[in-house]
CSV table of C-alpha atoms in Angstrom, one decimal:
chain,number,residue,atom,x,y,z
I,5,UNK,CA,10.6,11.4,10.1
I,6,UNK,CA,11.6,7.7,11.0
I,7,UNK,CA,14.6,5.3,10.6
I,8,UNK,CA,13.8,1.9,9.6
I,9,UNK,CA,16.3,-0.9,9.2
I,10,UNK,CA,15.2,-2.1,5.0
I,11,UNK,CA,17.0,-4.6,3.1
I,12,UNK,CA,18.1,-2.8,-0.1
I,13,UNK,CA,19.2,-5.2,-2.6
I,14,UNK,CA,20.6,-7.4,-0.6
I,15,UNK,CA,22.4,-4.8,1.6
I,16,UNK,CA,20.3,-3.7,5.2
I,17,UNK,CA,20.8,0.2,5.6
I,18,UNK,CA,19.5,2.2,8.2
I,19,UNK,CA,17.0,4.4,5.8
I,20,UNK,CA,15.9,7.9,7.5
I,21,UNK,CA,12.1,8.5,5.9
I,22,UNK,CA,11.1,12.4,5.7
I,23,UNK,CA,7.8,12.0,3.9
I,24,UNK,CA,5.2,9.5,3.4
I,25,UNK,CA,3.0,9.7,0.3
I,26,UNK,CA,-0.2,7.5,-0.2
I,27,UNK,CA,-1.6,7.4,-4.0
I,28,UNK,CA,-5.1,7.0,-4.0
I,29,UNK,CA,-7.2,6.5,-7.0
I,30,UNK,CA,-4.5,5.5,-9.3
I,31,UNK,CA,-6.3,2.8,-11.8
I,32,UNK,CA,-5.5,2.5,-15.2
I,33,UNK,CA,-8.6,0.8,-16.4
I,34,UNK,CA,-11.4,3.7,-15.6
I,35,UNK,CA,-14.1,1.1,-15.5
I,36,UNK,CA,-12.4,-0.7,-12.7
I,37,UNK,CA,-11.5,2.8,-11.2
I,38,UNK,CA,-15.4,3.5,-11.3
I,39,UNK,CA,-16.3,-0.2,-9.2
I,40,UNK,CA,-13.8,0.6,-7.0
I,41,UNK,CA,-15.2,4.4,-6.2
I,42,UNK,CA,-18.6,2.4,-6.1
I,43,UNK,CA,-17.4,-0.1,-3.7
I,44,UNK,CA,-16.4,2.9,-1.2
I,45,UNK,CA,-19.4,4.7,-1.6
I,46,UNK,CA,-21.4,1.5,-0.6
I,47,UNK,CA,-19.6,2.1,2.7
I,48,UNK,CA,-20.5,5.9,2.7
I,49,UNK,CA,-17.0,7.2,0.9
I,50,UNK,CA,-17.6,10.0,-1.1
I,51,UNK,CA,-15.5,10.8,-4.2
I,52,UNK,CA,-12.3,11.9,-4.5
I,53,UNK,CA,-11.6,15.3,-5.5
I,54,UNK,CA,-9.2,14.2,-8.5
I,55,UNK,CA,-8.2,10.7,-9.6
I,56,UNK,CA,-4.7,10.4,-8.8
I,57,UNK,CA,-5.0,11.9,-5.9
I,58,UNK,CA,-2.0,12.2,-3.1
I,59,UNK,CA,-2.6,12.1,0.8
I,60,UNK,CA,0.3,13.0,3.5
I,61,UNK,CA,0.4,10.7,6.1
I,62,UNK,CA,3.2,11.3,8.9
I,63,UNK,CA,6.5,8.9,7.7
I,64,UNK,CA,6.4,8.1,11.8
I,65,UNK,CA,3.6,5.7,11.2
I,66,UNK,CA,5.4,3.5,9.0
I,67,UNK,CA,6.5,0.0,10.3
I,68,UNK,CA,8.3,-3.1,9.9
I,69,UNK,CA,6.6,-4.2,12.7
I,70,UNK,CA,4.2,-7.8,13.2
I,71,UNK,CA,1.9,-6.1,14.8
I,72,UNK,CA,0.0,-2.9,15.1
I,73,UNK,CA,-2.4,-1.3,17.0
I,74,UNK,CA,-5.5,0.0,15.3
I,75,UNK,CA,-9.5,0.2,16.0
I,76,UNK,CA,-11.3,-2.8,15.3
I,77,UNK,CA,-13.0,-1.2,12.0
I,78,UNK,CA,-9.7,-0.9,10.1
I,79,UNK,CA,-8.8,-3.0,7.2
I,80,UNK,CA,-5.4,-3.4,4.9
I,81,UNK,CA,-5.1,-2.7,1.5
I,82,UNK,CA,-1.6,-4.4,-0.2
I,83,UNK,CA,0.3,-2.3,-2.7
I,84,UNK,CA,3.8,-1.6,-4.5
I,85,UNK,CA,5.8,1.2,-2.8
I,86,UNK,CA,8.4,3.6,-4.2
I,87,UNK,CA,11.7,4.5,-2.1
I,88,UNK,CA,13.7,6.9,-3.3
I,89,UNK,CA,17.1,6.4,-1.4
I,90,UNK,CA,20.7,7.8,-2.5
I,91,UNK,CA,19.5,9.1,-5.6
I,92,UNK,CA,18.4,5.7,-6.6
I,93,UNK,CA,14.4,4.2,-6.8
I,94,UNK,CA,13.2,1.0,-5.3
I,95,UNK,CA,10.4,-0.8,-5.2
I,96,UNK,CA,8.7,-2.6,-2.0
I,97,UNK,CA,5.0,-4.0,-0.6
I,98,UNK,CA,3.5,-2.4,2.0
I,99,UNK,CA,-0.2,-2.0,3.7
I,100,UNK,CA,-1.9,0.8,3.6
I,101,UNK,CA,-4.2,0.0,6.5
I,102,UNK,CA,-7.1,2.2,7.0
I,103,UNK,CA,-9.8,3.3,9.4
I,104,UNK,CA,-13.1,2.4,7.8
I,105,UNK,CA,-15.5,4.1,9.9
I,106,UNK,CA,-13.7,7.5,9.7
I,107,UNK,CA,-13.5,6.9,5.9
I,108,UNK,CA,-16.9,7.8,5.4
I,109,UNK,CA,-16.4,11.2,6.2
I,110,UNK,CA,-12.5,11.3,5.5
I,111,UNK,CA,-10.1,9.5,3.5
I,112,UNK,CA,-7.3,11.5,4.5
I,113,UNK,CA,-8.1,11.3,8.4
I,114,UNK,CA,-8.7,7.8,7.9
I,115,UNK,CA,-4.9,7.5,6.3
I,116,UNK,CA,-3.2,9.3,8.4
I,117,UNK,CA,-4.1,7.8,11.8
I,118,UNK,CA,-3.0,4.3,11.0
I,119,UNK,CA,0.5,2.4,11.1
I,120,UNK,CA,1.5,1.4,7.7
I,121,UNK,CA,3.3,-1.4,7.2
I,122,UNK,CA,5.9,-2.2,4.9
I,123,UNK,CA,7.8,-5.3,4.0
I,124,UNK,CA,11.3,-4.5,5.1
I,125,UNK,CA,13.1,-6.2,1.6
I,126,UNK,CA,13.5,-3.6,-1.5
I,127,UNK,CA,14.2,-4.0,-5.1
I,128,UNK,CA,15.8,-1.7,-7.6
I,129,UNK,CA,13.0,-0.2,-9.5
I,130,UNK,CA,16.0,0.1,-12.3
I,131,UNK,CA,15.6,-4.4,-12.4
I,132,UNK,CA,12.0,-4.2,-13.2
I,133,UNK,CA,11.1,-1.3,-14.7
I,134,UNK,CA,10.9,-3.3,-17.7
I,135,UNK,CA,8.3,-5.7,-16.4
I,136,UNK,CA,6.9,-3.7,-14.3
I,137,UNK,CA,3.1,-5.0,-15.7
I,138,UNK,CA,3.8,-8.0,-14.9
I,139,UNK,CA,4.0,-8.1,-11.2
I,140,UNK,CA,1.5,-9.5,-9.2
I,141,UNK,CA,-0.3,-8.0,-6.0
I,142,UNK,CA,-1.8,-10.2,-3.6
I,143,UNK,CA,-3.5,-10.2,0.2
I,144,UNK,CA,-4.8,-12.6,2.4
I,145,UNK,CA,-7.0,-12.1,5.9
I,146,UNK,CA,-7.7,-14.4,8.0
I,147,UNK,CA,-11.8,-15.5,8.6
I,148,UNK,CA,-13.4,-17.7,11.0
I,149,UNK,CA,-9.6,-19.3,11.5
I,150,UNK,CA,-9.2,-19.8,8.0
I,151,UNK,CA,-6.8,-17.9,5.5
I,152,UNK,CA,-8.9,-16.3,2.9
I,153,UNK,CA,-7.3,-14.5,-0.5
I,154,UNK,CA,-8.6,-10.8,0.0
I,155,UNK,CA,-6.8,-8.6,-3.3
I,156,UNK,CA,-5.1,-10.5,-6.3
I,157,UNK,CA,-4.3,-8.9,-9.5
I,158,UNK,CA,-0.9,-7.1,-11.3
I,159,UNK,CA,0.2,-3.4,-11.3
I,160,UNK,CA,-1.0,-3.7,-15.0
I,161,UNK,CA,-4.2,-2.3,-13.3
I,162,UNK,CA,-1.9,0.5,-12.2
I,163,UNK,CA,-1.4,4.0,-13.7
I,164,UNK,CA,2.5,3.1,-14.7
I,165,UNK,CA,5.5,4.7,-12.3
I,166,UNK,CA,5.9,7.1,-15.2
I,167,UNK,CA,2.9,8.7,-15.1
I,168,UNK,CA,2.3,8.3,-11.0
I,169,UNK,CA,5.8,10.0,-10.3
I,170,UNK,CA,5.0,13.1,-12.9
I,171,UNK,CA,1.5,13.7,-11.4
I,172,UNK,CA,3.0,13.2,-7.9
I,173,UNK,CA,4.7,15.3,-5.5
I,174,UNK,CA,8.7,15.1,-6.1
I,175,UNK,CA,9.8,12.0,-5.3
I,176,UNK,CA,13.2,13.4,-3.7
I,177,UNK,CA,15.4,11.2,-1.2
I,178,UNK,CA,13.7,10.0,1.9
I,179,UNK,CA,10.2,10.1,0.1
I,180,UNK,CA,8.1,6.8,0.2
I,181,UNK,CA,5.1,6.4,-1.9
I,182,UNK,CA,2.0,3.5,-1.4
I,183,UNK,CA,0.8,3.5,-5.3
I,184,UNK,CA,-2.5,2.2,-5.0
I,185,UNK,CA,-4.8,-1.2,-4.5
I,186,UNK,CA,-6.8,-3.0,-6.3
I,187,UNK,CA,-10.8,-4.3,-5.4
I,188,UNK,CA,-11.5,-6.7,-2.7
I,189,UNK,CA,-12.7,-9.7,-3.2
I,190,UNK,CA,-16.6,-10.1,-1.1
I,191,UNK,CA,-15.9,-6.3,-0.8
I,192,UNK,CA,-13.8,-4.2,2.2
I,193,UNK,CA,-13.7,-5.9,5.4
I,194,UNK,CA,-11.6,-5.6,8.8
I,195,UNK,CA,-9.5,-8.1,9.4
I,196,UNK,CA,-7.0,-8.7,12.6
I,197,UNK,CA,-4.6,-10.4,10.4
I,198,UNK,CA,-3.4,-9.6,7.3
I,199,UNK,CA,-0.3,-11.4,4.6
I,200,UNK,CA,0.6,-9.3,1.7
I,201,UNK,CA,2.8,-9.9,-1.0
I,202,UNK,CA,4.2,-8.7,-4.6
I,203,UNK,CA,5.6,-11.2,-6.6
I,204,UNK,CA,7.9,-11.1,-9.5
I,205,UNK,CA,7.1,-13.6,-12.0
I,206,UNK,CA,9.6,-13.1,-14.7
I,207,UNK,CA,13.1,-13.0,-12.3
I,208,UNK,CA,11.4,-15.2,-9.8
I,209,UNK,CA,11.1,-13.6,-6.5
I,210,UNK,CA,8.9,-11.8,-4.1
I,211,UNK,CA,8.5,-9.6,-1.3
I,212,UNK,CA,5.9,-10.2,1.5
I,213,UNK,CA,4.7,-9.7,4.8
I,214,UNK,CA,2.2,-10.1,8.0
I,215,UNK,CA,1.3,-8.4,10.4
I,216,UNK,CA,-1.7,-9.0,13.3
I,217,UNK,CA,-3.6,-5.9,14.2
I,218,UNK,CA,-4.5,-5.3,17.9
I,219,UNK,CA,-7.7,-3.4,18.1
I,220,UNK,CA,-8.0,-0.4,20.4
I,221,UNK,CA,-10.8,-0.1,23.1
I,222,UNK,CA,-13.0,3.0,22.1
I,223,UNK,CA,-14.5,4.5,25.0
I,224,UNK,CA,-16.9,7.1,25.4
């Protein structure tokens, strides 16, 4: 488990995390869903063995944190995150930063030896649920000193929280859950910096984040 200090609402709460869920394979558009599984493979990925599909990662390796320390062939992937807290849902951004090299042979290991971050600020899922297509997803590395825009697209491209949560493990207090990413644009890449954000177009608003990665000697 872990205690993070998250802005609910308005309202900062010490929040006790049990489990940490990360949705993989969650696109609604199966065409897009099949370029994506493409654009892993390219790097060596195999397939998943079902499409959503749910890793556990330990809830100790998520972060508020501006920096984390990962190897140099990791990469983050921005998405929407589900909290469920006091009975209640909310919605966040978070990373879910991945080791690309042990990817290739796999995903899960890959997932659960990273830090994930997460934007500490939350909203109540109960506020957008009704829009919830129309929120936007977007990521930014950094390249040869220059911001570049990695991910951009809405969670209309998303399997809706409806149908995530009933395919999903229960989603009971102290559960977090990373829903899935979208493509990258020039394909996956690692990155030592990384700005994430989901924005709210309708009530005007959004959540976002950075954090620098400091790469790990690997030593043989």
């Amino acid at each position: 488990m872990t205690e993070l200090t998250l802005d609910l609402g308005g309202s900062e709460t010490a929040i006790r995390i049990d489990t940490a869920i990360v949705a993989g394979w969650t696109g609604r558009n199966r065409e897009a869903l099949e370029r994506h599984m493409a654009e892993l493979e390219a790097l060596g990925v195999p397939r998943p063995s079902a499409a959503p599909i749910f890793y556990r990662v330990s809830a100790a390796l998520l972060t508020t944190a501006g920096t984390i320390e990962s190897t140099a062939a990791s990469s983050g992937e921005a998405e929407a995150v589900l909290l469920q807290h006091a009975g209640r849902l909310w919605v966040g951004a978070g990373s879910d930063h991945t080791d690309r090299e042990v990817e290739t042979y796999s995903v899960a290991v890959s997932k659960q030896m990273c830090e994930k971050p997460i934007a500490s600020q939350f909203w109540l899922y109960d506020d957008i649920v009704g829009h919830w297509d129309d929120l936007a997803v977007r990521s930014w590395i950094v390249e040869a000193g220059a911001e570049v825009l990695y991910q951009e697209g809405t969670l209309k491209a998303m399997l809706p929280p409806e149908d995530l949560l009933q395919a999903s493990p229960p989603l009971s207090d102290g559960v977090l859950m990373f829903c899935g990413t979208l493509a990258a644009k020039g394909g996956i890449r690692p990155a030592r910096e990384f700005h994430y954000e989901l924005r709210d177009p309708v009530l005007g608003r959004q959540l976002s984040s950075y954090y620098s990665v400091r790469s790990l000697p690997l030593i043989s």
